[in-house]
Coordinates of C-alpha atoms in Angstrom, one line a residue:
M4 CA 50.9 118.4 -118.3
E5 CA 52.2 119.3 -115.1
T6 CA 49.6 117.8 -112.9
R7 CA 49.5 115.0 -115.6
T8 CA 52.5 114.1 -114.0
V9 CA 52.1 114.6 -110.4
L10 CA 48.8 111.4 -111.0
D11 CA 51.7 109.4 -112.4
I12 CA 53.6 109.5 -110.0
I13 CA 50.7 108.8 -107.3
R14 CA 49.9 106.2 -109.5
E15 CA 53.1 105.1 -109.3
V16 CA 54.8 105.2 -105.9
T17 CA 50.5 104.9 -103.9
D18 CA 47.2 102.7 -103.5
V19 CA 45.6 105.6 -103.6
S20 CA 42.5 104.7 -106.0
P21 CA 40.6 106.6 -109.2
E22 CA 37.8 107.6 -107.1
Q23 CA 40.2 108.8 -103.9
L24 CA 41.9 110.7 -106.0
K25 CA 39.4 112.7 -107.8
N26 CA 37.9 113.7 -104.4
A27 CA 41.4 115.2 -103.3
L28 CA 41.5 117.1 -107.2
E29 CA 38.3 118.6 -105.7
V30 CA 39.9 119.6 -102.0
Q31 CA 43.2 121.0 -104.4
K32 CA 40.4 123.3 -106.7
E33 CA 39.5 124.8 -103.0
T34 CA 42.4 124.7 -100.4
R35 CA 45.4 125.6 -103.5
D36 CA 47.5 123.1 -101.2
P37 CA 50.1 120.7 -103.5
L38 CA 48.0 117.2 -105.0
A39 CA 50.4 115.5 -102.3
Q40 CA 50.3 117.8 -98.9
V41 CA 46.5 117.4 -99.9
L42 CA 46.1 113.4 -100.2
V43 CA 48.4 113.8 -96.4
N44 CA 45.3 116.3 -94.8
M45 CA 43.0 113.6 -97.0
G46 CA 45.0 110.4 -94.2
L47 CA 45.3 108.5 -98.3
I48 CA 48.6 109.3 -98.0
S49 CA 51.2 108.9 -95.7
E50 CA 54.4 111.8 -95.1
K51 CA 56.9 109.2 -96.4
E52 CA 54.4 108.1 -99.2
K53 CA 54.1 112.2 -99.8
A54 CA 57.5 112.4 -99.1
R55 CA 58.6 110.0 -102.3
I56 CA 56.6 111.3 -104.4
L57 CA 58.2 114.4 -104.9
S58 CA 61.2 112.9 -104.4
R59 CA 60.5 111.7 -107.8
Q60 CA 58.9 115.4 -109.5
W61 CA 61.9 117.1 -108.5
G62 CA 64.4 114.1 -108.7
I63 CA 65.7 114.6 -105.5
P64 CA 66.9 111.7 -103.6
Y65 CA 64.2 110.6 -100.9
V66 CA 66.0 109.1 -97.3
D67 CA 64.6 107.3 -94.1
L68 CA 66.3 109.4 -91.6
S69 CA 65.4 106.6 -89.1
E70 CA 67.7 103.8 -91.2
Q71 CA 70.3 106.3 -91.1
Q72 CA 73.7 106.8 -88.3
L73 CA 73.8 110.6 -87.7
D74 CA 77.8 111.8 -87.7
K75 CA 77.9 113.8 -84.8
E76 CA 80.4 115.6 -86.0
L77 CA 79.2 117.8 -88.7
L78 CA 76.1 118.0 -86.6
K79 CA 78.5 120.1 -84.6
I80 CA 79.5 122.5 -87.6
F81 CA 75.7 123.7 -87.7
P82 CA 74.3 126.0 -84.1
M83 CA 71.0 123.0 -83.4
H84 CA 68.7 127.0 -83.6
L85 CA 69.2 127.2 -86.5
L86 CA 69.5 123.4 -87.8
Q87 CA 65.5 123.6 -86.9
R88 CA 64.6 126.9 -88.0
W89 CA 65.5 125.2 -91.7
K90 CA 64.5 122.0 -90.6
A91 CA 68.2 120.1 -91.7
V92 CA 70.1 117.5 -90.8
P93 CA 73.6 116.8 -91.8
I94 CA 73.8 113.6 -92.8
G95 CA 77.2 112.7 -94.6
R96 CA 79.8 114.2 -97.2
N97 CA 79.7 113.4 -100.7
G98 CA 83.2 114.4 -102.0
P99 CA 83.5 118.1 -100.7
R100 CA 80.2 118.3 -100.8
L101 CA 78.3 118.5 -97.1
T102 CA 74.4 115.8 -98.1
M103 CA 72.1 118.2 -95.9
A104 CA 68.9 116.0 -95.6
M105 CA 65.5 118.9 -95.4
V106 CA 61.3 119.0 -95.5
N107 CA 62.2 121.0 -98.2
P108 CA 65.6 120.9 -100.6
L109 CA 63.7 123.4 -102.4
D110 CA 64.9 126.1 -99.7
V111 CA 67.5 128.1 -101.3
Y112 CA 67.2 130.5 -99.1
A113 CA 67.9 128.3 -96.5
I114 CA 70.2 126.2 -98.6
D115 CA 73.1 129.2 -99.0
Q116 CA 72.8 130.6 -95.5
M117 CA 74.1 126.3 -94.6
R118 CA 77.1 126.1 -97.5
L119 CA 78.1 130.4 -95.8
V120 CA 78.1 128.4 -91.9
A121 CA 80.0 125.1 -93.4
G122 CA 81.8 126.4 -95.8
T123 CA 82.0 124.2 -98.3
D124 CA 78.5 123.3 -100.9
I125 CA 75.3 122.0 -100.1
E126 CA 73.8 119.0 -102.2
S127 CA 70.2 118.1 -100.8
V128 CA 68.5 115.5 -100.2
I129 CA 64.8 115.2 -99.3
A130 CA 63.6 112.9 -95.5
T131 CA 59.7 113.7 -94.0
P132 CA 59.2 116.2 -91.0
D133 CA 58.8 113.4 -88.7
D134 CA 62.5 111.7 -89.4
V135 CA 64.2 115.4 -89.7
A136 CA 62.1 116.1 -86.0
A137 CA 63.5 112.7 -84.4
A138 CA 66.8 112.6 -86.0
L139 CA 67.1 116.7 -84.5
G140 CA 65.4 115.3 -81.0
Q141 CA 68.4 112.2 -80.5
S142 CA 70.7 114.4 -80.9
V143 CA 70.6 116.9 -77.7
S144 CA 71.0 114.9 -74.6
T145 CA 67.9 115.9 -72.9
T146 CA 68.4 114.1 -70.0
E147 CA 72.2 116.2 -69.7
E148 CA 69.6 119.6 -70.0
I149 CA 67.3 118.5 -67.5
G150 CA 69.8 117.5 -64.9
A151 CA 71.9 121.4 -65.7
A152 CA 67.8 123.1 -65.6
L153 CA 68.0 121.2 -62.3
Q154 CA 70.8 121.8 -60.9
E155 CA 69.9 125.1 -61.2
M156 CA 66.8 125.2 -60.0
S157 CA 68.5 123.6 -56.4
E158 CA 70.8 126.0 -56.1
E159 CA 68.1 129.3 -56.6
L160 CA 66.1 127.5 -53.8
G161 CA 68.7 127.2 -51.7
G162 CA 69.2 123.5 -51.7
G163 CA 73.2 122.6 -53.5
G164 CA 74.6 119.6 -53.5
D165 CA 72.4 117.2 -55.5
P166 CA 69.9 118.0 -57.0
G167 CA 67.9 114.6 -56.8
A168 CA 68.5 114.5 -53.3
D169 CA 65.6 113.7 -50.4
I170 CA 64.4 117.3 -48.9
E171 CA 63.8 117.1 -45.5
L172 CA 60.1 117.1 -44.1
E173 CA 60.4 120.9 -42.9
E174 CA 60.9 121.9 -46.1
K175 CA 58.3 119.9 -47.9
Q176 CA 56.3 121.7 -46.0
R177 CA 57.6 125.6 -46.7
E178 CA 56.8 124.5 -50.3
E179 CA 53.5 124.2 -49.6
D180 CA 52.8 126.9 -48.2
L181 CA 54.5 129.6 -50.7
S182 CA 52.0 132.1 -51.6
A183 CA 50.4 133.1 -55.3
D184 CA 52.9 135.9 -55.6
Q185 CA 55.1 134.2 -54.8
L186 CA 54.5 131.2 -57.6
R187 CA 54.1 133.7 -59.5
E188 CA 57.4 135.3 -59.4
M189 CA 58.9 131.2 -59.2
V190 CA 57.7 130.1 -62.4
Q191 CA 58.6 133.2 -64.8
D192 CA 62.4 132.1 -63.8
A193 CA 64.4 130.9 -66.3
P194 CA 65.7 126.9 -64.7
V195 CA 61.9 126.1 -64.6
V196 CA 60.8 127.5 -67.9
R197 CA 63.6 125.6 -69.3
L198 CA 62.1 122.6 -67.4
A199 CA 59.3 122.8 -68.2
N200 CA 59.4 122.3 -71.6
L201 CA 62.3 119.4 -71.6
I202 CA 59.6 117.6 -69.7
I203 CA 57.7 118.3 -72.6
R204 CA 60.0 117.9 -75.5
Q205 CA 61.1 114.1 -74.3
A206 CA 57.3 113.1 -74.4
I207 CA 56.9 114.1 -78.1
K208 CA 60.1 112.5 -78.6
D209 CA 59.6 109.9 -77.2
K210 CA 56.0 109.5 -79.3
A211 CA 54.1 110.1 -75.7
S212 CA 50.6 110.1 -75.3
D213 CA 50.4 111.3 -71.8
I214 CA 53.0 113.1 -69.1
H215 CA 52.1 112.0 -65.4
I216 CA 53.4 114.9 -62.8
Q217 CA 52.9 112.9 -59.9
P218 CA 53.9 113.8 -56.2
D219 CA 54.7 111.3 -53.8
V220 CA 56.0 111.7 -50.1
N221 CA 59.6 113.2 -51.1
R222 CA 60.3 113.0 -54.2
V223 CA 58.5 114.1 -57.9
R224 CA 57.7 110.7 -60.2
I225 CA 57.2 112.4 -64.0
R226 CA 56.0 109.9 -65.3
F227 CA 54.3 108.9 -69.6
R228 CA 52.4 107.0 -71.3
I229 CA 53.7 105.4 -74.5
D230 CA 51.6 102.5 -77.2
G231 CA 49.7 102.4 -73.6
I232 CA 51.8 101.9 -70.5
L233 CA 52.5 104.5 -68.7
H234 CA 56.7 104.5 -67.4
D235 CA 58.5 105.7 -64.8
T236 CA 60.8 108.1 -67.0
M237 CA 62.3 110.3 -64.3
T238 CA 61.9 112.0 -61.0
V239 CA 62.7 115.6 -59.6
P240 CA 63.3 116.9 -56.4
K241 CA 60.4 118.1 -53.8
R242 CA 62.1 121.4 -54.1
V243 CA 61.3 121.3 -57.7
Q244 CA 57.5 120.1 -56.9
A245 CA 55.7 123.9 -56.4
P246 CA 57.1 126.2 -59.4
L247 CA 57.3 122.9 -61.8
I248 CA 53.1 122.2 -61.5
S249 CA 52.9 126.5 -61.1
R250 CA 54.3 126.5 -64.0
I251 CA 52.6 124.1 -66.2
K252 CA 48.9 125.2 -64.4
V253 CA 50.1 128.8 -65.7
M254 CA 51.0 127.8 -68.9
A255 CA 47.3 126.5 -69.2
D256 CA 45.7 129.1 -68.0
M257 CA 44.5 127.5 -65.0
D258 CA 44.3 129.7 -61.5
I259 CA 47.6 128.9 -59.7
A260 CA 46.1 129.7 -56.1
E261 CA 43.8 126.6 -56.4
K262 CA 45.5 123.7 -55.1
R263 CA 41.8 121.8 -53.3
A264 CA 40.0 122.0 -56.3
P265 CA 40.5 119.7 -59.7
Q266 CA 40.6 122.2 -62.7
D267 CA 41.2 121.6 -66.4
G268 CA 43.0 124.1 -69.2
R269 CA 44.7 123.8 -72.5
I270 CA 48.3 124.8 -74.2
S271 CA 48.9 125.5 -77.6
L272 CA 52.4 125.1 -78.3
K273 CA 55.0 124.6 -81.7
M274 CA 58.1 122.1 -81.3
S275 CA 59.9 121.4 -83.5
G276 CA 57.5 122.8 -86.4
R277 CA 54.8 121.3 -85.1
E278 CA 51.8 122.2 -83.3
Y279 CA 51.1 120.6 -80.4
D280 CA 47.7 120.9 -77.9
F281 CA 47.8 119.7 -74.1
R282 CA 44.7 119.1 -72.8
V283 CA 46.0 119.6 -68.3
S284 CA 43.9 118.4 -65.9
S285 CA 45.0 119.1 -62.8
N286 CA 44.0 116.7 -59.7
P287 CA 44.8 117.4 -55.7
G288 CA 46.5 114.1 -53.4
V289 CA 47.7 114.0 -50.0
H290 CA 51.9 114.9 -51.0
G291 CA 50.6 117.5 -53.6
E292 CA 48.9 118.5 -56.7
K293 CA 48.7 115.6 -59.8
V294 CA 48.9 116.9 -63.6
V295 CA 48.0 114.6 -66.4
M296 CA 48.5 116.0 -69.6
R297 CA 47.4 114.4 -73.0
I298 CA 49.1 115.2 -76.0
L299 CA 47.4 115.8 -79.1
D300 CA 49.1 116.4 -82.6
K301 CA 47.7 119.5 -83.9
R302 CA 48.4 118.1 -87.0
G303 CA 45.2 115.7 -87.2
I304 CA 45.4 111.7 -87.6
Q305 CA 46.6 110.9 -90.7
V306 CA 45.9 106.8 -90.7
N307 CA 44.4 105.2 -93.9
L308 CA 41.5 102.4 -93.1
N309 CA 44.0 100.0 -95.0
Q310 CA 46.7 100.5 -91.9
L311 CA 44.5 100.5 -88.6
G312 CA 45.5 97.4 -88.8
I313 CA 41.3 95.9 -89.6
P314 CA 41.8 92.7 -91.4
Q315 CA 40.9 93.0 -94.9
T316 CA 37.7 90.4 -94.6
M317 CA 36.6 92.8 -92.6
L318 CA 37.3 95.9 -94.0
E319 CA 36.1 95.6 -97.3
E320 CA 33.0 94.7 -95.1
F321 CA 33.6 97.8 -93.7
E322 CA 33.9 99.6 -96.2
E323 CA 30.9 98.4 -97.7
L324 CA 28.9 99.9 -94.4
I325 CA 30.4 103.0 -94.8
H326 CA 29.4 104.0 -98.0
R327 CA 26.2 103.1 -97.1
S328 CA 23.4 107.1 -97.4
Y329 CA 21.8 106.4 -93.5
G330 CA 22.3 104.3 -90.7
I331 CA 23.9 104.2 -87.4
I332 CA 27.3 102.2 -87.4
T333 CA 29.5 102.7 -83.8
V334 CA 32.7 102.1 -82.8
T335 CA 33.1 100.1 -79.1
G336 CA 35.8 99.7 -76.7
P337 CA 36.8 100.8 -73.8
T338 CA 38.9 104.6 -72.9
G339 CA 41.9 104.5 -75.2
S340 CA 41.3 101.9 -77.5
G341 CA 41.8 103.7 -80.4
K342 CA 37.9 105.0 -81.5
S343 CA 38.8 108.4 -82.4
T344 CA 41.4 106.9 -84.7
T345 CA 39.1 104.9 -86.4
L346 CA 36.0 107.5 -86.7
Y347 CA 39.0 110.2 -88.0
S348 CA 40.2 107.9 -90.8
V349 CA 36.5 106.8 -91.4
L350 CA 35.6 110.3 -91.8
N351 CA 38.9 110.8 -94.3
S352 CA 38.4 108.5 -96.1
L353 CA 34.2 109.5 -96.7
N354 CA 35.4 113.7 -96.7
S355 CA 35.1 115.2 -100.1
P356 CA 33.3 118.5 -101.1
E357 CA 30.0 116.4 -102.2
K358 CA 29.2 116.3 -98.5
N359 CA 28.3 118.0 -95.9
I360 CA 30.0 116.4 -92.6
L361 CA 29.5 117.6 -89.2
T362 CA 31.1 116.6 -86.0
I363 CA 29.8 116.7 -82.2
E364 CA 33.0 115.8 -80.0
D365 CA 34.2 116.4 -76.5
P366 CA 36.5 118.0 -76.9
V367 CA 37.3 118.6 -80.5
E368 CA 40.7 116.3 -80.5
Y369 CA 41.4 116.7 -84.0
Q370 CA 41.0 119.2 -86.9
L371 CA 40.0 117.7 -90.2
P372 CA 39.6 120.2 -93.1
G373 CA 36.7 120.4 -95.2
L374 CA 34.8 118.9 -92.6
T375 CA 32.4 121.5 -89.5
Q376 CA 33.9 119.7 -86.1
T377 CA 31.6 121.1 -83.2
Q378 CA 33.2 120.8 -78.8
V379 CA 31.1 120.2 -76.1
N380 CA 30.5 123.4 -74.6
P381 CA 27.0 123.0 -71.5
R382 CA 27.6 126.2 -69.9
A383 CA 26.8 127.9 -73.7
G384 CA 24.1 124.8 -73.8
V385 CA 26.0 123.1 -76.0
T386 CA 25.5 118.8 -75.3
F387 CA 25.5 116.8 -77.4
A388 CA 21.8 116.0 -77.8
S389 CA 21.7 120.3 -78.4
A390 CA 24.5 120.0 -81.2
L391 CA 22.5 117.0 -82.6
R392 CA 19.5 118.1 -83.5
A393 CA 20.6 121.4 -84.7
F394 CA 22.9 119.5 -87.7
L395 CA 19.1 117.9 -88.4
R396 CA 19.1 121.6 -89.9
Q397 CA 22.1 121.8 -91.3
D398 CA 21.6 120.1 -94.2
P399 CA 23.9 117.3 -93.7
D400 CA 25.0 113.6 -95.0
I401 CA 27.3 112.3 -92.7
I402 CA 27.1 113.4 -88.8
L403 CA 30.0 111.9 -85.9
V404 CA 28.1 112.2 -82.1
G405 CA 31.1 112.1 -80.4
E406 CA 29.4 109.0 -77.8
I407 CA 26.0 108.2 -76.8
R408 CA 25.8 109.2 -73.4
D409 CA 22.4 109.5 -72.9
K410 CA 18.6 108.2 -73.9
E411 CA 18.4 111.9 -75.3
T412 CA 21.2 111.7 -77.3
A413 CA 20.6 107.6 -78.9
L414 CA 17.1 109.0 -79.5
I415 CA 18.6 111.8 -81.7
A416 CA 20.7 110.0 -83.3
T417 CA 18.5 106.9 -84.3
E418 CA 15.7 110.2 -85.8
A419 CA 18.7 111.1 -87.8
A420 CA 19.6 107.7 -89.3
L421 CA 16.0 106.2 -89.7
T422 CA 15.7 110.3 -91.6
G423 CA 18.2 109.5 -94.4
H424 CA 21.7 110.7 -92.0
L425 CA 24.6 108.1 -91.8
V426 CA 25.5 108.4 -88.1
F427 CA 28.8 107.9 -86.6
S428 CA 29.3 107.2 -82.6
T429 CA 30.5 105.4 -80.1
L430 CA 30.2 103.1 -76.7
H431 CA 31.8 102.0 -74.3
T432 CA 31.1 97.8 -74.0
N433 CA 33.5 95.1 -74.2
D434 CA 32.2 93.9 -78.1
A435 CA 30.1 94.6 -80.3
P436 CA 27.9 92.7 -79.8
T437 CA 26.4 93.7 -76.4
A438 CA 25.7 97.8 -77.6
V439 CA 22.8 96.8 -79.3
G440 CA 21.4 96.0 -76.1
R441 CA 23.6 99.2 -74.0
M442 CA 21.5 101.4 -76.6
I443 CA 17.8 99.6 -75.4
E444 CA 18.9 99.5 -71.5
M445 CA 19.1 103.5 -72.7
G446 CA 15.9 103.8 -73.3
I447 CA 15.7 103.0 -77.2
E448 CA 12.7 101.0 -78.5
P449 CA 13.5 97.3 -79.7
F450 CA 11.9 98.1 -83.0
L451 CA 14.3 101.6 -83.5
V452 CA 17.7 99.9 -82.9
A453 CA 17.0 97.3 -85.2
S454 CA 16.5 99.5 -87.4
S455 CA 18.4 102.1 -87.1
V456 CA 21.6 100.0 -86.3
I457 CA 23.5 99.1 -89.3
G458 CA 26.9 97.7 -88.0
V459 CA 29.4 97.9 -85.4
L460 CA 32.8 97.3 -84.6
A461 CA 34.6 96.3 -81.4
Q462 CA 38.7 97.5 -80.6
R463 CA 41.6 97.0 -78.7
L464 CA 45.3 98.0 -79.2
V465 CA 48.2 96.1 -79.2
R466 CA 51.8 97.0 -79.2
V467 CA 53.5 95.7 -82.1
I468 CA 56.7 93.8 -81.5
C469 CA 59.4 95.7 -82.2
P470 CA 61.7 94.9 -86.2
E471 CA 64.8 96.4 -84.5
C472 CA 65.1 93.4 -81.9
K473 CA 62.6 90.5 -83.4
E474 CA 62.9 87.3 -82.7
A475 CA 61.8 83.8 -82.5
Y476 CA 60.6 82.1 -79.2
T477 CA 58.7 79.1 -77.8
P478 CA 54.7 80.4 -75.6
P479 CA 55.1 78.8 -72.4
A480 CA 52.2 75.7 -72.3
E481 CA 50.2 77.7 -69.3
A482 CA 50.0 80.8 -72.5
F483 CA 48.4 77.8 -74.8
R484 CA 45.7 76.7 -71.9
R485 CA 44.3 80.0 -71.3
L486 CA 43.9 80.5 -75.3
N487 CA 41.4 76.9 -75.4
L488 CA 44.5 76.6 -78.4
A489 CA 45.3 73.0 -79.6
M490 CA 47.8 73.7 -82.1
D491 CA 51.1 71.9 -83.4
T492 CA 53.5 74.8 -81.9
D493 CA 56.4 72.4 -83.6
S494 CA 54.2 74.4 -87.1
V495 CA 53.7 77.1 -85.9
T496 CA 56.4 80.5 -85.6
F497 CA 56.2 82.9 -82.6
Y498 CA 57.8 86.0 -82.2
R499 CA 58.4 88.1 -79.5
G500 CA 61.0 91.8 -79.3
R501 CA 64.6 91.1 -77.3
G502 CA 64.4 94.8 -75.8
C503 CA 67.2 97.5 -77.2
D504 CA 67.1 101.5 -77.7
R505 CA 64.6 101.5 -79.7
C506 CA 62.0 100.4 -78.0
R507 CA 63.3 101.7 -74.1
G508 CA 64.4 97.9 -73.2
T509 CA 60.5 97.1 -74.0
G510 CA 61.1 94.3 -77.2
Y511 CA 57.3 96.6 -78.5
K512 CA 57.2 99.5 -80.8
G513 CA 54.0 101.3 -82.2
R514 CA 50.6 99.4 -81.6
I515 CA 47.9 98.4 -83.6
G516 CA 44.1 97.4 -83.8
V517 CA 42.3 94.8 -83.2
F518 CA 38.8 94.1 -84.0
E519 CA 35.2 92.9 -84.4
L520 CA 32.9 93.8 -87.4
M521 CA 29.0 92.5 -86.3
V522 CA 26.8 93.4 -89.8
M523 CA 23.1 93.4 -88.9
N524 CA 21.4 91.5 -90.5
D525 CA 17.5 90.3 -90.0
H526 CA 17.9 87.3 -88.0
I527 CA 20.4 89.6 -85.8
R528 CA 17.8 92.5 -86.0
E529 CA 14.9 89.8 -84.8
L530 CA 17.0 88.8 -81.7
V531 CA 17.0 92.8 -80.6
L532 CA 13.2 93.6 -81.4
K533 CA 13.2 89.5 -78.5
K534 CA 15.3 91.7 -76.4
A535 CA 16.6 88.4 -76.6
P536 CA 20.0 88.2 -74.9
A537 CA 24.2 89.3 -75.6
H538 CA 25.5 85.9 -76.1
R539 CA 22.3 85.1 -78.5
I540 CA 23.3 87.5 -80.1
R541 CA 26.9 87.0 -80.3
D542 CA 26.3 83.5 -81.9
E543 CA 23.9 84.2 -84.0
A544 CA 26.9 87.4 -85.6
L545 CA 29.5 84.2 -85.5
D546 CA 27.4 82.2 -87.1
A547 CA 27.6 84.7 -90.2
G548 CA 30.8 84.3 -90.4
M549 CA 31.6 87.0 -88.0
T550 CA 35.5 87.5 -86.1
T551 CA 35.8 88.6 -83.1
L552 CA 38.9 90.1 -81.1
R553 CA 39.9 87.3 -79.6
Q554 CA 40.7 85.6 -83.4
D555 CA 41.6 88.6 -84.3
A556 CA 44.3 88.5 -82.0
M557 CA 45.3 86.0 -82.2
Q558 CA 46.0 86.2 -86.4
K559 CA 48.0 88.9 -85.6
V560 CA 49.7 86.5 -83.4
L561 CA 50.9 84.0 -86.1
E562 CA 52.0 85.9 -88.2
G563 CA 54.2 87.4 -86.0
I564 CA 52.6 91.0 -85.4
T565 CA 52.1 90.8 -81.5
T566 CA 52.8 89.0 -78.6
M567 CA 51.1 85.6 -77.2
E568 CA 51.7 87.2 -73.7
E569 CA 50.3 90.7 -75.8
A570 CA 46.9 89.6 -76.7
L571 CA 46.2 88.1 -73.2
R572 CA 46.6 90.9 -72.0
V573 CA 44.6 93.4 -73.7
V574 CA 42.3 90.6 -75.3
Y575 CA 41.9 87.7 -73.5
T576 CA 40.4 88.0 -69.8
G577 CA 39.5 84.8 -68.5

């Protein structure tokens, strides 16, 4: 009876199809997780949809904390470490009761502890883990904490005074000459440990994808990549450079004594109840080692296909392609264009107990339940080609090859597709029509490419206008000229972000994809067999109804999703 009630609620508040529900129930039999959590893990619903489901199931109100203004006086009632442990945040009073937004509002033990600390009754409501973590993060002044840590480090290093002040060349030379033993001793000190943790915490709070620690002549710049754009976030004094970079290298299990050669490492840590992986890279420079940290949320990518921004007609064509039993589907675009997100979303939608899905990736960025994921390891002889060859003996239904880089990998992927397997992969090309030519350039015979490739999806990422400061405006005439547009601007309303605290003054918050899908047909196959140039293949695809990257970007401008300037920056190069 209970399961039927949950199913009814899921049907009411989500767009999950009967077939997807059936697959989720099969997965639940194996994992024994709650059905709503299974749907989240499969990428079929969001955390907010899960919270709404649980809200109805338990009869407990759901609260969207992103729309709440927190009362700092209420936050002072509880120690921060306890709120983080309970995954709870106070949001108001209801008569004599204190209202607490919780990830798990049925946690009786936590509620009892809150009652003891606050000295009043507690009324619990449900909120998502992301919203609770963000609310707790906003309540802590990271800037003040970083300033305190820098001041303490400055005093320990003998600098004194302003921790952000420039230093003399002699001090720079002294820091570079620090021995490995001295550095190991310094990186265990509380201030540098706290500083490294605060930088990481701030990056996660800002939803950054990368952290850059970049030494300059007399300072160290800390930069975050947010929504694809690098931002200078803070600067720290030069005297902090050696212990800070060494601390990061120790955390990543890298050699702190080696400063003249590039190194790679990995950090796994838990923050605000969430597990994160950091891929760390160091590279020697004129002013010292630069460190870049790629942030990966170990919960995986939980994005439904219809949330990527693929236009509805194109999405229907794409879903028809991914449900075929064999063939190669490639996703193309430059680094950082969202190809991995798209492919993980596809695998999430196809994942079911009836399918054997194998992936070879470099590296495995996100772990998906129910899949066999293998990481490239050249030292052990595990390459894309060798893993792909082994996969064919593992009775696969679906194979993901992280990237087709060479002839051998392309040839095995082609053979796999022609022998009844569905193969997904990525290529670095500018658009969809050039992808088939790229495979031929690798040395694959045109007849094999024409027979195996069933579709190519090209994509880019554009920033989304911040909903909090969105305003109408008239773009300059130059923008229309560059877009080759002749339209009555009086009949169209264009939007942009004015800039506010929520979007760090950028006018943008989040990103969405723009897409171009080329579905192979007989005419395109004939052109591939003749090794026709890419522009002829493009013309044929357009005649067949293909929407280009430019057209999709312009449609998102007209719909008020992104700006004309952003479309010009990302898609229009001429």
